[in-house]
Tab-separated table of C-alpha atoms in Angstrom:
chain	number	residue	atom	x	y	z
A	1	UNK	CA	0.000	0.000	0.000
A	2	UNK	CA	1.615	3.332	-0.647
A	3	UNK	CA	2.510	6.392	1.942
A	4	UNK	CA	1.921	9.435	2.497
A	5	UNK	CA	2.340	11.322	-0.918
A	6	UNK	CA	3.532	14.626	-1.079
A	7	UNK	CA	3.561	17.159	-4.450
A	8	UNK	CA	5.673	18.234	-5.573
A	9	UNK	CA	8.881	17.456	-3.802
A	10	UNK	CA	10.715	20.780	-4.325
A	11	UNK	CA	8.845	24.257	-5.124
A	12	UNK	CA	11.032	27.253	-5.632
A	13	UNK	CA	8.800	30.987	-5.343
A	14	UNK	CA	9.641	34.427	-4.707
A	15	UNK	CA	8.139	36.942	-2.517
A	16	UNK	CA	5.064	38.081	-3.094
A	17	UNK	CA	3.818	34.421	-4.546
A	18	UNK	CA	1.111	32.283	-3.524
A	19	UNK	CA	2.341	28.407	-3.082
A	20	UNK	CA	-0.372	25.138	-3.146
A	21	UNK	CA	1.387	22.538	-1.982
A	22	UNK	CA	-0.490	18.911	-1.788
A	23	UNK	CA	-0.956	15.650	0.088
A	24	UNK	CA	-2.877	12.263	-0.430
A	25	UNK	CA	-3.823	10.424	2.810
A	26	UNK	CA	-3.176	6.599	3.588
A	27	UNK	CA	-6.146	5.041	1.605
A	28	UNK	CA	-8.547	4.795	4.460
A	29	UNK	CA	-7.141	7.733	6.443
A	30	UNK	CA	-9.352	10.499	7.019
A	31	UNK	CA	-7.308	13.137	8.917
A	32	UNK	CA	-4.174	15.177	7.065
A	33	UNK	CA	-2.324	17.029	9.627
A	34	UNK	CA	0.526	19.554	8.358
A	35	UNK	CA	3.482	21.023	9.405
A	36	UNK	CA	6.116	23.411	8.980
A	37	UNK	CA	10.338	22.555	9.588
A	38	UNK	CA	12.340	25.493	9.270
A	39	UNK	CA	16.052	24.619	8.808
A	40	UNK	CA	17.531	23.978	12.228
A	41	UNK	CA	14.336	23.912	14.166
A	42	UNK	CA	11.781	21.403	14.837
A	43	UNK	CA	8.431	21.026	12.925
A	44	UNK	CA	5.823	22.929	14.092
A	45	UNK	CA	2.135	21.872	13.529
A	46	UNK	CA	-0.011	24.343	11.332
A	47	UNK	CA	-3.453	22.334	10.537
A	48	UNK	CA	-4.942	19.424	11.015
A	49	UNK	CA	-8.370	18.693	9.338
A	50	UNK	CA	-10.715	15.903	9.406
A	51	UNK	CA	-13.323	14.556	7.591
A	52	UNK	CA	-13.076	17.872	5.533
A	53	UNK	CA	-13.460	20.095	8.665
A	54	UNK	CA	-10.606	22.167	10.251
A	55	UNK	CA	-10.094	20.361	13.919
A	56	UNK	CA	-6.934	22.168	14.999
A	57	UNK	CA	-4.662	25.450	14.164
A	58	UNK	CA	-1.537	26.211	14.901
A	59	UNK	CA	0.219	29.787	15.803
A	60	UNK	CA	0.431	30.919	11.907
A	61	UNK	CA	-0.731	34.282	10.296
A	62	UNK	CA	-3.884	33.770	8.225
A	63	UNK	CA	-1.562	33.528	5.039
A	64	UNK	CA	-1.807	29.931	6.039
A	65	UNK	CA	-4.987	28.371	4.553
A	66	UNK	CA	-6.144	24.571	4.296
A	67	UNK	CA	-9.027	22.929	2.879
A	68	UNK	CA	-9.335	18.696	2.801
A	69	UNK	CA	-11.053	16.966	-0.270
A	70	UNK	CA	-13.967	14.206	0.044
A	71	UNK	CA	-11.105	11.944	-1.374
A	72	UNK	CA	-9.384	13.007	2.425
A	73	UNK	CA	-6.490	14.143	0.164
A	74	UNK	CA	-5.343	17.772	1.589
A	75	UNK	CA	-4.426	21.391	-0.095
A	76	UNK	CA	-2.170	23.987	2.364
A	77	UNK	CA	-1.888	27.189	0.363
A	78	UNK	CA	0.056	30.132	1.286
A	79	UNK	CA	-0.108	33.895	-0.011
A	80	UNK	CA	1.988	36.423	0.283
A	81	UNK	CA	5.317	34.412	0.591
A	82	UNK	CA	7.772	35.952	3.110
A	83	UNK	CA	11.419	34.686	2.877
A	84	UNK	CA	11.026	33.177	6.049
A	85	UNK	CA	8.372	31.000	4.559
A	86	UNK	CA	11.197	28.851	3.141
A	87	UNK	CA	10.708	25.202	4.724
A	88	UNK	CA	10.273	21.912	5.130
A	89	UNK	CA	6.552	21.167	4.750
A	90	UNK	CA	5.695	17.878	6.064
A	91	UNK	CA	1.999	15.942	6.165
A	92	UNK	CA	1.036	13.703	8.258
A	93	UNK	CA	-2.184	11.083	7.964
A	94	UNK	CA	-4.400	9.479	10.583
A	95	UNK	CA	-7.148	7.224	10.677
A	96	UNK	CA	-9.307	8.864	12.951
A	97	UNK	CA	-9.237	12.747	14.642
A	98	UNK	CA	-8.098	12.688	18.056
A	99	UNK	CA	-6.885	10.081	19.913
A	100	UNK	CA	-8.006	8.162	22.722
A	101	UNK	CA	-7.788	6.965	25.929
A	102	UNK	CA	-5.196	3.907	27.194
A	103	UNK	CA	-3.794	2.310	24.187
A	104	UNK	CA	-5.633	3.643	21.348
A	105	UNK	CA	-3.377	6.461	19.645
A	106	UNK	CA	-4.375	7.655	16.751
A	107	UNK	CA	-0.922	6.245	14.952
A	108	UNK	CA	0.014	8.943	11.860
A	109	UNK	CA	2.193	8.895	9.215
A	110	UNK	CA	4.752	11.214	7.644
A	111	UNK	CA	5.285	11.872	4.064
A	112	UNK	CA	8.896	12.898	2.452
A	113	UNK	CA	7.559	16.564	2.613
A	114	UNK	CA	7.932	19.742	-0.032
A	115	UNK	CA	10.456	21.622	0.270
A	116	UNK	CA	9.625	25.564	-0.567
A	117	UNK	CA	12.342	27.665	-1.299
A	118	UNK	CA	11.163	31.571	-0.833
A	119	UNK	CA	13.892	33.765	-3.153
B	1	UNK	CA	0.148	24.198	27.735
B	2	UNK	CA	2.731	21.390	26.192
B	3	UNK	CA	6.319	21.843	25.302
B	4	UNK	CA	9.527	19.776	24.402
B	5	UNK	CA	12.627	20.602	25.658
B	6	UNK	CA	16.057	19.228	23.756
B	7	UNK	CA	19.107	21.016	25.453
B	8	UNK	CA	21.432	19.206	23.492
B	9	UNK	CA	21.756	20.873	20.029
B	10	UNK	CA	24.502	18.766	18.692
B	11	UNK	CA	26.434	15.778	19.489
B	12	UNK	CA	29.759	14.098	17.841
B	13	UNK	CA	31.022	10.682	18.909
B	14	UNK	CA	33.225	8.386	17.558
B	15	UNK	CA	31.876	5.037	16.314
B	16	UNK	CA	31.425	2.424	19.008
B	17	UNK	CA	30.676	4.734	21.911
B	18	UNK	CA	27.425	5.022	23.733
B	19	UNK	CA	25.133	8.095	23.389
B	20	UNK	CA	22.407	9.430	25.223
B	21	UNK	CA	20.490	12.122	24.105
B	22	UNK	CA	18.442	13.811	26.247
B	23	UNK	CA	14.335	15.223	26.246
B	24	UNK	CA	12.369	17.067	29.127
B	25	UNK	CA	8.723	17.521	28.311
B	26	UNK	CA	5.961	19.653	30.032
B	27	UNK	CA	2.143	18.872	30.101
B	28	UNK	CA	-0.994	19.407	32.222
B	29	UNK	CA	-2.476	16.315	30.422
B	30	UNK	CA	-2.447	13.333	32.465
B	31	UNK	CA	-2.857	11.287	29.727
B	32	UNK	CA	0.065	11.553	26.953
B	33	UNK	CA	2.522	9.932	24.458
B	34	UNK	CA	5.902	10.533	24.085
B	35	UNK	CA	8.093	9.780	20.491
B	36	UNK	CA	11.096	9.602	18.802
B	37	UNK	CA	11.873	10.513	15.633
B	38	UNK	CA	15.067	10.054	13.312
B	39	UNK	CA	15.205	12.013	10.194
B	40	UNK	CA	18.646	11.415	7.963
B	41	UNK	CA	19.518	14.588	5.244
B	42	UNK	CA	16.573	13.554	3.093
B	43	UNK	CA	14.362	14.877	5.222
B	44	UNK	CA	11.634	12.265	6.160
B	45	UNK	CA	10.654	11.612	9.495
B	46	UNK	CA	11.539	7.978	10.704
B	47	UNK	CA	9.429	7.112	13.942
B	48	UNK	CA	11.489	5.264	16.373
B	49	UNK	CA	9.455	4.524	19.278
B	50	UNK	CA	5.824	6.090	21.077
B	51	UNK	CA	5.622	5.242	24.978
B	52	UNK	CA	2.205	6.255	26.531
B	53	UNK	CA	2.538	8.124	29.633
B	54	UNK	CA	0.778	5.646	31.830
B	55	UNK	CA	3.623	2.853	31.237
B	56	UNK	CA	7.273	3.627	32.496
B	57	UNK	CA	8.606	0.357	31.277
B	58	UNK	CA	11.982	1.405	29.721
B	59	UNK	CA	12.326	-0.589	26.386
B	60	UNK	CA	14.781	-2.022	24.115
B	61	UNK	CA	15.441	-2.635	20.583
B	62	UNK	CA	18.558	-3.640	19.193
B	63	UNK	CA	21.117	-0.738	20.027
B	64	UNK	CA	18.254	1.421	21.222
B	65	UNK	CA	17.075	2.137	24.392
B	66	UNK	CA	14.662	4.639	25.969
B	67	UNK	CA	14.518	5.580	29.855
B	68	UNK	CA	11.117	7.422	30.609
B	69	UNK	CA	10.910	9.167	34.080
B	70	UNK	CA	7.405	10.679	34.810
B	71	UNK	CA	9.306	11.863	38.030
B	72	UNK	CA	11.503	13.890	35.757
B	73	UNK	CA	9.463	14.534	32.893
B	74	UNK	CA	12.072	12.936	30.489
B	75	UNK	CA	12.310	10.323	28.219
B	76	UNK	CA	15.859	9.805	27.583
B	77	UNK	CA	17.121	7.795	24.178
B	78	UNK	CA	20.525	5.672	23.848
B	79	UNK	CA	22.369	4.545	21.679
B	80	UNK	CA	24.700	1.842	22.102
B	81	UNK	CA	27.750	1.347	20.173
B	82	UNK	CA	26.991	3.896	17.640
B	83	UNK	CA	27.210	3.518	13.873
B	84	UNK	CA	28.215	5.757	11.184
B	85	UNK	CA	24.288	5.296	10.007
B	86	UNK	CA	23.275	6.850	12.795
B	87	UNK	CA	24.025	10.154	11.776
B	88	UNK	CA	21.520	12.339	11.297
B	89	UNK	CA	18.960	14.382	13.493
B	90	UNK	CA	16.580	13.331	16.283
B	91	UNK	CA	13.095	14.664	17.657
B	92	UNK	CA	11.865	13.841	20.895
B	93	UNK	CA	7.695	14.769	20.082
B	94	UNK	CA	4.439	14.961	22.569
B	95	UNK	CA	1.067	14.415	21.758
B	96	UNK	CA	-1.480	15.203	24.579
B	97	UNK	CA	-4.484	13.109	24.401
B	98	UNK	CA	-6.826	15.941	25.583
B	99	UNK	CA	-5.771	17.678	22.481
B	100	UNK	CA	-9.059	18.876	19.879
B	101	UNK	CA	-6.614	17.068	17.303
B	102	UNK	CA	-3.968	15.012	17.175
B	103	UNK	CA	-1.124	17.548	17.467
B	104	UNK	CA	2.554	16.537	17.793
B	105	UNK	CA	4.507	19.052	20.028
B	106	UNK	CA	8.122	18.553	18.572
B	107	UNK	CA	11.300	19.415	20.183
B	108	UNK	CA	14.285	21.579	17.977
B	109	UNK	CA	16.248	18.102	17.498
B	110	UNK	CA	19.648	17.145	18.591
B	111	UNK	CA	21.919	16.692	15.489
B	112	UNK	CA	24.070	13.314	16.047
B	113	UNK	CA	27.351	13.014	14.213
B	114	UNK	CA	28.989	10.042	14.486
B	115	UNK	CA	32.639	9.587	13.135
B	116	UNK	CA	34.342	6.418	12.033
């Protein structure tokens, strides 16, 4: 069964540009979760939607948009790129929303990411 | 609020030593896992391990180990005898179960070098 897909694998914009960068779910999977790795840091979450409804937001300017698909496959678009939009963007997929109590995470899955160059 | 705390910013050994690298976490969540990540210059995230917070058994695989301390708030990961593959950088993560979502709290990483 394939991963976590992520398109397209390297995006190069300048400033000023809007950016859609996309992700396709484990088949079954109905939560896309993304996040943002600037170089030298740790990723930071940004969105996580399920079953096409927005379920959690990070700390990021509303530049940052989302919107899932009834396929569960996942747009983030940003406008107005700033140079210090340049990152790692990485997706992550779950089966359900949230997880549980005692032994029942909700287990995701990374893809390889896009990395966005801002010039 | 939750947060993930990786003092160690970089690390060189030379191959065959042991290395620890530590994580401190903070939550209000009683409820919570814990992770490891590797990710080697091409960028993907390799999970390693996810420990829930109510079981403290430390665990083993292979060369690995992880030591979590609820006492401490840490959950420590070692590597024994390193290998030049083990190069790259690690993430200790948090994921509180009381979250609306399923949000992973990352820490900044700890880059590992290890030298032959």
């Amino acid at each position: 069964d394939a991963g976590v897909t992520q398109s397209p694998t390297h995006l190069i914009k300048t400033r000023g540009q809007h950016v859609t960068l996309r992700c396709s779910p484990i088949s079954g999977h109905k939560s896309v979760s993304w996040y943002q790795q600037v170089l030298g840091q740790g990723p930071q979450f940004i969105f996580q939607y399920y079953e096409k409804e927005e379920r959690g937001r990070g700390n990021f300017p509303d530049r940052f948009s989302a919107r899932q698909f009834p396929n569960y496959s996942s747009e983030l678009n940003v406008n107005a790129l700033l140079l210090g939009d340049s990152a790692l963007y990485l997706c992550a997929s779950s089966f359900r929303g949230t997880s549980g109590p005692r032994s029942s995470y909700n287990e995701q899955f990374f893809g390889p990411g896009t990395r966005l160059t801002v010039l | 609020a939750q947060k993930v705390t990786q003092a160690q910013t970089e690390i060189s050994v030379v191959e065959k030593e042991d290395v620890t690298l530590d994580c401190v976490y903070e939550t209000r969540d009683t409820t919570y896992y814990l992770f490891w990540y590797k990710q080697p210059p091409s960028g993907e995230l390799v999970f390693l391990i996810r420990r829930n917070s109510f079981d403290e058994q430390n665990e083993i695989s292979g060369r690995y180990s992880w030591n979590f301390q609820k006492s401490t708030s840490s959950f420590n990961f070692t590597i024994t005898a390193s290998q030049v593959v083990d190069s790259a950088v690690y993430f200790c993560a948090l994921s509180e179960a009381g979250n609306a979502g399923n949000m992973l709290t990352f820490g900044g990483g700890t880059r590992l070098m290890v030298k032959p």
